[in-house]
mmCIF file of C-alpha atoms in Angstrom:
data_model
loop_
_atom_site.group_PDB
_atom_site.id
_atom_site.type_symbol
_atom_site.label_atom_id
_atom_site.label_comp_id
_atom_site.label_asym_id
_atom_site.label_seq_id
_atom_site.Cartn_x
_atom_site.Cartn_y
_atom_site.Cartn_z
ATOM 1 C CA MET A 1 -89.576 -4.255 34.651
ATOM 2 C CA TYR A 2 -87.916 -2.312 31.741
ATOM 3 C CA VAL A 3 -88.682 -3.785 28.444
ATOM 4 C CA ARG A 4 -87.110 -2.296 25.175
ATOM 5 C CA ILE A 5 -89.085 -2.859 22.032
ATOM 6 C CA ASN A 6 -87.438 -2.111 18.699
ATOM 7 C CA LEU A 7 -90.123 -1.049 16.168
ATOM 8 C CA LEU A 8 -87.633 -0.643 13.253
ATOM 9 C CA PRO A 9 -88.582 -2.446 10.076
ATOM 10 C CA PRO A 10 -86.280 -5.320 9.438
ATOM 11 C CA GLU A 11 -85.286 -3.424 6.234
ATOM 12 C CA ILE A 12 -83.767 -0.584 7.962
ATOM 13 C CA LYS A 13 -81.994 -2.762 10.376
ATOM 14 C CA ALA A 14 -80.446 -4.827 7.371
ATOM 15 C CA ARG A 15 -79.352 -1.370 5.718
ATOM 16 C CA TRP A 16 -77.639 -0.247 8.941
ATOM 17 C CA GLU A 17 -75.907 -3.494 9.306
ATOM 18 C CA SER A 18 -74.715 -3.266 5.729
ATOM 19 C CA GLU A 19 -73.550 0.207 6.108
ATOM 20 C CA ARG A 20 -71.544 -0.766 9.325
ATOM 21 C CA LYS A 21 -69.852 -3.691 7.302
ATOM 22 C CA LYS A 22 -68.834 -1.298 4.451
ATOM 23 C CA ARG A 23 -67.348 1.143 6.989
ATOM 24 C CA THR A 24 -65.443 -1.535 8.459
ATOM 25 C CA ALA A 25 -64.183 -2.772 5.129
ATOM 26 C CA LEU A 26 -63.189 0.670 4.140
ATOM 27 C CA LEU A 27 -61.187 1.205 7.315
ATOM 28 C CA MET A 28 -59.445 -2.001 6.989
ATOM 29 C CA ALA A 29 -58.578 -1.154 3.319
ATOM 30 C CA GLY A 30 -57.243 2.201 4.375
ATOM 31 C CA ALA A 31 -54.992 0.635 7.013
ATOM 32 C CA VAL A 32 -53.622 -1.649 4.417
ATOM 33 C CA LEU A 33 -53.112 1.111 1.791
ATOM 34 C CA ALA A 34 -51.308 3.118 4.631
ATOM 35 C CA ILE A 35 -49.069 0.247 5.288
ATOM 36 C CA PHE A 36 -48.150 -0.208 1.681
ATOM 37 C CA ILE A 37 -47.532 3.572 1.455
ATOM 38 C CA VAL A 38 -45.001 3.330 4.477
ATOM 39 C CA LEU A 39 -43.179 0.225 2.788
ATOM 40 C CA TYR A 40 -42.970 1.949 -0.475
ATOM 41 C CA GLY A 41 -41.466 5.023 1.263
ATOM 42 C CA VAL A 42 -38.800 2.814 3.171
ATOM 43 C CA LEU A 43 -38.015 1.009 -0.302
ATOM 44 C CA VAL A 44 -37.457 4.338 -1.940
ATOM 45 C CA LEU A 45 -35.251 5.626 0.769
ATOM 46 C CA ALA A 46 -33.275 2.292 0.831
ATOM 47 C CA THR A 47 -32.796 2.751 -2.991
ATOM 48 C CA PHE A 48 -31.569 6.275 -2.644
ATOM 49 C CA GLN A 49 -29.012 4.919 0.162
ATOM 50 C CA VAL A 50 -27.871 2.142 -1.922
ATOM 51 C CA ARG A 51 -27.175 4.485 -4.968
ATOM 52 C CA ALA A 52 -25.278 6.867 -2.619
ATOM 53 C CA ASP A 53 -23.261 4.113 -1.363
ATOM 54 C CA VAL A 54 -22.481 2.959 -5.012
ATOM 55 C CA THR A 55 -21.737 6.307 -6.089
ATOM 56 C CA GLY A 56 -19.127 6.575 -2.950
ATOM 57 C CA LEU A 57 -17.632 3.284 -4.022
ATOM 58 C CA ARG A 58 -17.114 4.484 -7.556
ATOM 59 C CA ASN A 59 -15.468 7.698 -6.338
ATOM 60 C CA GLU A 60 -13.130 5.577 -4.142
ATOM 61 C CA ARG A 61 -12.350 3.320 -7.019
ATOM 62 C CA ALA A 62 -11.646 6.179 -9.134
ATOM 63 C CA GLU A 63 -9.391 7.687 -6.695
ATOM 64 C CA LEU A 64 -7.527 4.461 -6.190
ATOM 65 C CA GLU A 65 -7.023 3.962 -9.931
ATOM 66 C CA SER A 66 -5.721 7.432 -10.254
ATOM 67 C CA LYS A 67 -2.943 6.510 -7.832
ATOM 68 C CA ILE A 68 -1.904 3.270 -9.697
ATOM 69 C CA PRO A 69 0.379 5.181 -12.225
ATOM 70 C CA ALA A 70 2.279 6.603 -9.236
ATOM 71 C CA LEU A 71 2.523 3.167 -7.594
ATOM 72 C CA GLN A 72 3.635 1.573 -10.958
ATOM 73 C CA GLN A 73 7.091 3.195 -10.995
ATOM 74 C CA TYR A 74 7.735 1.842 -7.432
ATOM 75 C CA ALA A 75 6.542 -1.653 -8.701
ATOM 76 C CA GLN A 76 9.008 -1.275 -11.810
ATOM 77 C CA LEU A 77 11.830 -0.155 -9.601
ATOM 78 C CA GLN A 78 11.200 -3.267 -7.374
ATOM 79 C CA ASN A 79 11.381 -5.489 -10.153
ATOM 80 C CA GLN A 80 14.558 -4.053 -11.466
ATOM 81 C CA ILE A 81 16.039 -4.329 -7.803
ATOM 82 C CA GLU A 82 15.144 -8.032 -7.666
ATOM 83 C CA GLN A 83 16.841 -8.687 -10.883
ATOM 84 C CA THR A 84 19.935 -6.898 -9.773
ATOM 85 C CA GLU A 85 20.046 -7.915 -6.190
ATOM 86 C CA GLY A 86 21.858 -11.117 -6.679
ATOM 87 C CA LEU A 87 24.616 -9.203 -8.760
ATOM 88 C CA ILE A 88 24.896 -6.750 -5.883
ATOM 89 C CA LYS A 89 25.319 -9.399 -3.101
ATOM 90 C CA GLU A 90 28.075 -11.041 -5.130
ATOM 91 C CA ALA A 91 29.763 -7.691 -5.614
ATOM 92 C CA VAL A 92 29.659 -5.997 -2.265
ATOM 93 C CA GLY A 93 28.023 -8.451 0.069
ATOM 94 C CA ILE A 94 24.831 -7.832 1.859
ATOM 95 C CA PRO A 95 22.209 -5.905 -0.151
ATOM 96 C CA PRO A 96 20.638 -2.742 1.367
ATOM 97 C CA SER A 97 17.131 -2.717 2.734
ATOM 98 C CA TRP A 98 15.253 -1.726 -0.358
ATOM 99 C CA LYS A 99 11.869 -2.167 1.275
ATOM 100 C CA SER A 100 12.918 0.549 3.861
ATOM 101 C CA VAL A 101 14.332 2.847 1.114
ATOM 102 C CA LEU A 102 11.291 2.693 -0.892
ATOM 103 C CA GLU A 103 8.779 3.025 1.962
ATOM 104 C CA ASN A 104 10.781 6.174 3.363
ATOM 105 C CA ILE A 105 10.741 7.781 -0.238
ATOM 106 C CA GLY A 106 6.994 7.119 -0.720
ATOM 107 C CA LEU A 107 5.823 7.921 2.972
ATOM 108 C CA HIS A 108 7.492 11.455 2.970
ATOM 109 C CA ILE A 109 6.745 12.606 -0.353
ATOM 110 C CA PRO A 110 4.533 15.907 -0.317
ATOM 111 C CA VAL A 111 1.130 15.990 -2.023
ATOM 112 C CA ASN A 112 2.505 18.867 -4.301
ATOM 113 C CA VAL A 113 5.489 16.837 -5.380
ATOM 114 C CA TRP A 114 5.378 13.952 -7.698
ATOM 115 C CA LEU A 115 7.777 11.566 -9.532
ATOM 116 C CA SER A 116 8.567 11.226 -13.293
ATOM 117 C CA ASP A 117 11.261 8.591 -13.035
ATOM 118 C CA LEU A 118 13.092 6.544 -10.337
ATOM 119 C CA SER A 119 16.250 4.570 -11.389
ATOM 120 C CA TYR A 120 19.122 2.789 -9.844
ATOM 121 C CA SER A 121 22.472 2.145 -11.038
ATOM 122 C CA ASN A 122 24.619 -0.692 -9.298
ATOM 123 C CA GLU A 123 28.074 0.481 -10.377
ATOM 124 C CA LYS A 124 30.373 0.375 -7.370
ATOM 125 C CA ASN A 125 32.419 3.531 -6.497
ATOM 126 C CA GLY A 126 35.304 1.622 -4.918
ATOM 127 C CA GLY A 127 34.117 1.873 -1.601
ATOM 128 C CA ARG A 128 34.300 5.635 -1.321
ATOM 129 C CA GLN A 129 31.749 7.309 1.237
ATOM 130 C CA SER A 130 30.344 10.607 0.489
ATOM 131 C CA THR A 131 30.156 13.046 3.408
ATOM 132 C CA SER A 132 26.548 13.926 4.219
ATOM 133 C CA SER A 133 24.315 14.901 7.051
ATOM 134 C CA ASN A 134 23.174 11.317 7.613
ATOM 135 C CA SER A 135 26.728 9.642 7.973
ATOM 136 C CA ASN A 136 26.999 7.715 11.074
ATOM 137 C CA THR A 137 30.611 6.834 10.923
ATOM 138 C CA THR A 138 33.449 8.169 12.910
ATOM 139 C CA ASN A 139 37.223 8.306 12.313
ATOM 140 C CA ASN A 140 37.822 4.990 14.224
ATOM 141 C CA GLN A 141 35.090 3.066 12.087
ATOM 142 C CA GLU A 142 35.299 1.747 8.618
ATOM 143 C CA ALA A 143 33.198 3.659 6.107
ATOM 144 C CA PRO A 144 30.397 1.600 4.490
ATOM 145 C CA GLU A 145 30.658 0.979 0.884
ATOM 146 C CA THR A 146 28.043 2.224 -1.660
ATOM 147 C CA CYS A 147 26.666 -0.294 -3.709
ATOM 148 C CA GLY A 148 25.153 1.812 -6.498
ATOM 149 C CA GLU A 149 23.458 5.249 -7.186
ATOM 150 C CA LEU A 150 19.792 6.120 -6.946
ATOM 151 C CA THR A 151 18.304 8.740 -9.293
ATOM 152 C CA ILE A 152 14.986 10.594 -8.442
ATOM 153 C CA GLN A 153 13.458 12.734 -11.105
ATOM 154 C CA GLY A 154 10.341 14.672 -10.621
ATOM 155 C CA TYR A 155 8.217 17.886 -10.523
ATOM 156 C CA ALA A 156 7.129 20.203 -7.825
ATOM 157 C CA PHE A 157 4.857 23.391 -7.652
ATOM 158 C CA GLU A 158 7.311 25.078 -5.361
ATOM 159 C CA TYR A 159 10.864 25.069 -4.247
ATOM 160 C CA ILE A 160 10.122 24.857 -0.434
ATOM 161 C CA ALA A 161 8.213 21.661 -0.914
ATOM 162 C CA MET A 162 10.985 20.061 -2.818
ATOM 163 C CA THR A 163 13.679 21.282 -0.335
ATOM 164 C CA GLN A 164 11.667 19.926 2.651
ATOM 165 C CA TRP A 165 11.436 16.486 0.928
ATOM 166 C CA LEU A 166 15.200 16.583 0.145
ATOM 167 C CA GLU A 167 15.649 16.876 3.845
ATOM 168 C CA GLN A 168 13.544 13.965 4.554
ATOM 169 C CA ILE A 169 15.326 11.781 1.956
ATOM 170 C CA ARG A 170 18.722 12.606 3.724
ATOM 171 C CA GLN A 171 17.379 11.056 6.888
ATOM 172 C CA ILE A 172 17.090 7.853 5.315
ATOM 173 C CA PRO A 173 19.888 5.734 6.734
ATOM 174 C CA GLU A 174 20.467 3.518 3.643
ATOM 175 C CA LEU A 175 21.338 6.609 1.598
ATOM 176 C CA THR A 176 24.234 8.845 1.617
ATOM 177 C CA GLY A 177 25.409 11.940 -0.320
ATOM 178 C CA VAL A 178 21.995 12.935 -1.285
ATOM 179 C CA ASN A 179 21.916 16.030 -3.292
ATOM 180 C CA CYS A 180 19.741 17.908 -5.699
ATOM 181 C CA ARG A 181 21.735 17.844 -9.043
ATOM 182 C CA PHE A 182 19.656 20.559 -10.849
ATOM 183 C CA SER A 183 16.194 22.230 -10.752
ATOM 184 C CA SER A 184 14.569 24.455 -13.378
ATOM 185 C CA ARG A 185 11.520 26.307 -13.683
ATOM 186 C CA GLU A 186 9.311 24.856 -16.625
ATOM 187 C CA GLU A 187 5.635 24.487 -17.886
ATOM 188 C CA LEU A 188 3.939 21.142 -17.638
ATOM 189 C CA ASN A 189 0.338 21.145 -19.302
ATOM 190 C CA GLY A 190 0.399 24.945 -19.186
ATOM 191 C CA GLU A 191 1.178 25.034 -15.509
ATOM 192 C CA PRO A 192 4.391 26.436 -14.112
ATOM 193 C CA VAL A 193 6.280 23.624 -12.202
ATOM 194 C CA ILE A 194 9.932 22.972 -11.048
ATOM 195 C CA ARG A 195 11.587 20.067 -12.573
ATOM 196 C CA PHE A 196 14.390 18.533 -10.312
ATOM 197 C CA GLU A 197 16.763 15.610 -10.207
ATOM 198 C CA ILE A 198 17.960 13.987 -7.016
ATOM 199 C CA LYS A 199 20.924 11.584 -6.749
ATOM 200 C CA ALA A 200 22.035 9.710 -3.757
ATOM 201 C CA GLY A 201 24.510 6.856 -3.055
ATOM 202 C CA VAL A 202 23.014 3.678 -1.830
ATOM 203 C CA LEU A 203 24.931 2.112 1.206
ATOM 204 C CA SER A 204 25.653 -1.660 1.455
ATOM 205 C CA GLY A 205 23.627 -3.572 3.903
ATOM 206 C CA GLN A 206 25.068 -4.289 7.318
ATOM 207 C CA PRO A 207 25.261 -7.832 8.545
ATOM 208 C CA ALA A 208 22.761 -8.781 11.348
ATOM 209 C CA GLY A 209 24.084 -8.575 14.914
#
């Protein structure tokens, strides 16, 4: 029979038990501290991410705001068109599809070309049709009437961009006789640019069907 007898004094046993409890408490405190450090790191990373997102949103907002002046000229022209559309309809019948005209002008404009003015005059030209590359009439068909004249003024950094855009405008079915009336080299804010003016006849709308 094996009998183990502990001859240590009770004081030493109590001291060992106290030290064991202290070590356990220190380990638990260290674990809690480590958890807090990890959580703090996660919060710091999340804060940096939120700040980066806010900066990105601010940049996007600034970019959109920089495009507002260019869009305002289209809005002004749209208001002018809405005011005169009733008069045009009375004078020549069905008005042209302005939505299509403005969309085609805006969608095809190159990045190195920008507009300074866009205006429309609704004076009739007696029903004459200008000969141009986008005319779809034949000798056996009645030439559509023009209900007014569109004037586009702007600037470009190079002639090739302006001429390519001019060819795109000539493909717009609602326009006819699209021509560059003049272009000249000038300086704008110390930068060499090309100032131009494009004029086009606006065709009357065709009845549905």
